[in-house]
PDB file of N, CA and C in Angstrom:
ATOM      1  N   MET A  25      42.691  30.229 -45.548  1.00  0.00           N
ATOM      2  CA  MET A  25      43.591  29.260 -44.912  1.00  0.00           C
ATOM      3  C   MET A  25      43.545  29.401 -43.383  1.00  0.00           C
ATOM      4  N   MET A  26      43.582  30.623 -42.918  1.00  0.00           N
ATOM      5  CA  MET A  26      43.539  30.834 -41.465  1.00  0.00           C
ATOM      6  C   MET A  26      42.278  30.231 -40.867  1.00  0.00           C
ATOM      7  N   ALA A  27      41.158  30.412 -41.534  1.00  0.00           N
ATOM      8  CA  ALA A  27      39.887  29.882 -41.026  1.00  0.00           C
ATOM      9  C   ALA A  27      39.979  28.355 -40.902  1.00  0.00           C
ATOM     10  N   MET A  28      40.542  27.719 -41.907  1.00  0.00           N
ATOM     11  CA  MET A  28      40.655  26.268 -41.883  1.00  0.00           C
ATOM     12  C   MET A  28      41.533  25.825 -40.709  1.00  0.00           C
ATOM     13  N   LEU A  29      42.645  26.538 -40.497  1.00  0.00           N
ATOM     14  CA  LEU A  29      43.537  26.169 -39.402  1.00  0.00           C
ATOM     15  C   LEU A  29      42.825  26.339 -38.065  1.00  0.00           C
ATOM     16  N   ASP A  30      42.063  27.435 -37.944  1.00  0.00           N
ATOM     17  CA  ASP A  30      41.334  27.680 -36.685  1.00  0.00           C
ATOM     18  C   ASP A  30      40.338  26.550 -36.428  1.00  0.00           C
ATOM     19  N   VAL A  31      39.635  26.134 -37.463  1.00  0.00           N
ATOM     20  CA  VAL A  31      38.649  25.058 -37.303  1.00  0.00           C
ATOM     21  C   VAL A  31      39.350  23.780 -36.866  1.00  0.00           C
ATOM     22  N   ALA A  32      40.484  23.481 -37.462  1.00  0.00           N
ATOM     23  CA  ALA A  32      41.232  22.270 -37.109  1.00  0.00           C
ATOM     24  C   ALA A  32      41.664  22.335 -35.645  1.00  0.00           C
ATOM     25  N   SER A  33      42.110  23.502 -35.220  1.00  0.00           N
ATOM     26  CA  SER A  33      42.561  23.660 -33.836  1.00  0.00           C
ATOM     27  C   SER A  33      41.400  23.432 -32.877  1.00  0.00           C
ATOM     28  N   VAL A  34      40.249  23.994 -33.211  1.00  0.00           N
ATOM     29  CA  VAL A  34      39.069  23.833 -32.354  1.00  0.00           C
ATOM     30  C   VAL A  34      38.669  22.366 -32.288  1.00  0.00           C
ATOM     31  N   GLU A  35      38.687  21.696 -33.419  1.00  0.00           N
ATOM     32  CA  GLU A  35      38.296  20.284 -33.439  1.00  0.00           C
ATOM     33  C   GLU A  35      39.265  19.469 -32.587  1.00  0.00           C
ATOM     34  N   ASN A  36      40.556  19.765 -32.704  1.00  0.00           N
ATOM     35  CA  ASN A  36      41.563  19.035 -31.911  1.00  0.00           C
ATOM     36  C   ASN A  36      41.331  19.268 -30.428  1.00  0.00           C
ATOM     37  N   THR A  37      41.011  20.505 -30.076  1.00  0.00           N
ATOM     38  CA  THR A  37      40.774  20.826 -28.663  1.00  0.00           C
ATOM     39  C   THR A  37      39.569  20.057 -28.139  1.00  0.00           C
ATOM     40  N   VAL A  38      38.511  20.017 -28.953  1.00  0.00           N
ATOM     41  CA  VAL A  38      37.294  19.303 -28.539  1.00  0.00           C
ATOM     42  C   VAL A  38      37.594  17.823 -28.355  1.00  0.00           C
ATOM     43  N   LEU A  39      38.369  17.249 -29.273  1.00  0.00           N
ATOM     44  CA  LEU A  39      38.702  15.830 -29.169  1.00  0.00           C
ATOM     45  C   LEU A  39      39.511  15.573 -27.901  1.00  0.00           C
ATOM     46  N   GLU A  40      40.462  16.468 -27.609  1.00  0.00           N
ATOM     47  CA  GLU A  40      41.284  16.299 -26.412  1.00  0.00           C
ATOM     48  C   GLU A  40      40.427  16.365 -25.157  1.00  0.00           C
ATOM     49  N   GLN A  41      39.504  17.333 -25.125  1.00  0.00           N
ATOM     50  CA  GLN A  41      38.619  17.474 -23.965  1.00  0.00           C
ATOM     51  C   GLN A  41      37.759  16.219 -23.821  1.00  0.00           C
ATOM     52  N   GLY A  42      37.314  15.665 -24.943  1.00  0.00           N
ATOM     53  CA  GLY A  42      36.485  14.461 -24.908  1.00  0.00           C
ATOM     54  C   GLY A  42      37.261  13.296 -24.313  1.00  0.00           C
ATOM     55  N   LYS A  43      38.539  13.185 -24.679  1.00  0.00           N
ATOM     56  CA  LYS A  43      39.368  12.100 -24.147  1.00  0.00           C
ATOM     57  C   LYS A  43      39.531  12.256 -22.648  1.00  0.00           C
ATOM     58  N   VAL A  44      39.743  13.511 -22.211  1.00  0.00           N
ATOM     59  CA  VAL A  44      39.930  13.773 -20.778  1.00  0.00           C
ATOM     60  C   VAL A  44      38.667  13.381 -20.024  1.00  0.00           C
ATOM     61  N   ARG A  45      37.508  13.715 -20.593  1.00  0.00           N
ATOM     62  CA  ARG A  45      36.244  13.391 -19.930  1.00  0.00           C
ATOM     63  C   ARG A  45      36.077  11.881 -19.824  1.00  0.00           C
ATOM     64  N   LEU A  46      36.437  11.159 -20.879  1.00  0.00           N
ATOM     65  CA  LEU A  46      36.305   9.703 -20.843  1.00  0.00           C
ATOM     66  C   LEU A  46      37.229   9.122 -19.780  1.00  0.00           C
ATOM     67  N   THR A  47      38.430   9.677 -19.692  1.00  0.00           N
ATOM     68  CA  THR A  47      39.397   9.193 -18.696  1.00  0.00           C
ATOM     69  C   THR A  47      38.869   9.445 -17.291  1.00  0.00           C
ATOM     70  N   MET A  48      38.322  10.639 -17.060  1.00  0.00           N
ATOM     71  CA  MET A  48      37.788  10.981 -15.742  1.00  0.00           C
ATOM     72  C   MET A  48      36.632  10.043 -15.390  1.00  0.00           C
ATOM     73  N   ASP A  49      35.776   9.772 -16.376  1.00  0.00           N
ATOM     74  CA  ASP A  49      34.627   8.888 -16.128  1.00  0.00           C
ATOM     75  C   ASP A  49      35.112   7.491 -15.752  1.00  0.00           C
ATOM     76  N   ARG A  50      36.152   7.019 -16.408  1.00  0.00           N
ATOM     77  CA  ARG A  50      36.657   5.681 -16.126  1.00  0.00           C
ATOM     78  C   ARG A  50      37.212   5.592 -14.707  1.00  0.00           C
ATOM     79  N   HIS A  51      37.939   6.641 -14.284  1.00  0.00           N
ATOM     80  CA  HIS A  51      38.532   6.639 -12.943  1.00  0.00           C
ATOM     81  C   HIS A  51      37.458   6.766 -11.869  1.00  0.00           C
ATOM     82  N   SER A  52      36.407   7.517 -12.197  1.00  0.00           N
ATOM     83  CA  SER A  52      35.334   7.736 -11.208  1.00  0.00           C
ATOM     84  C   SER A  52      34.350   6.573 -11.271  1.00  0.00           C
TER      85      SER A  52
END
């Protein structure tokens, strides 16, 4: 169970970082 939660957290973090990058690209 812990492994699954860790994977979910990592995926969420990656998605958040991806959104931030898209936002930065749009502003720039």
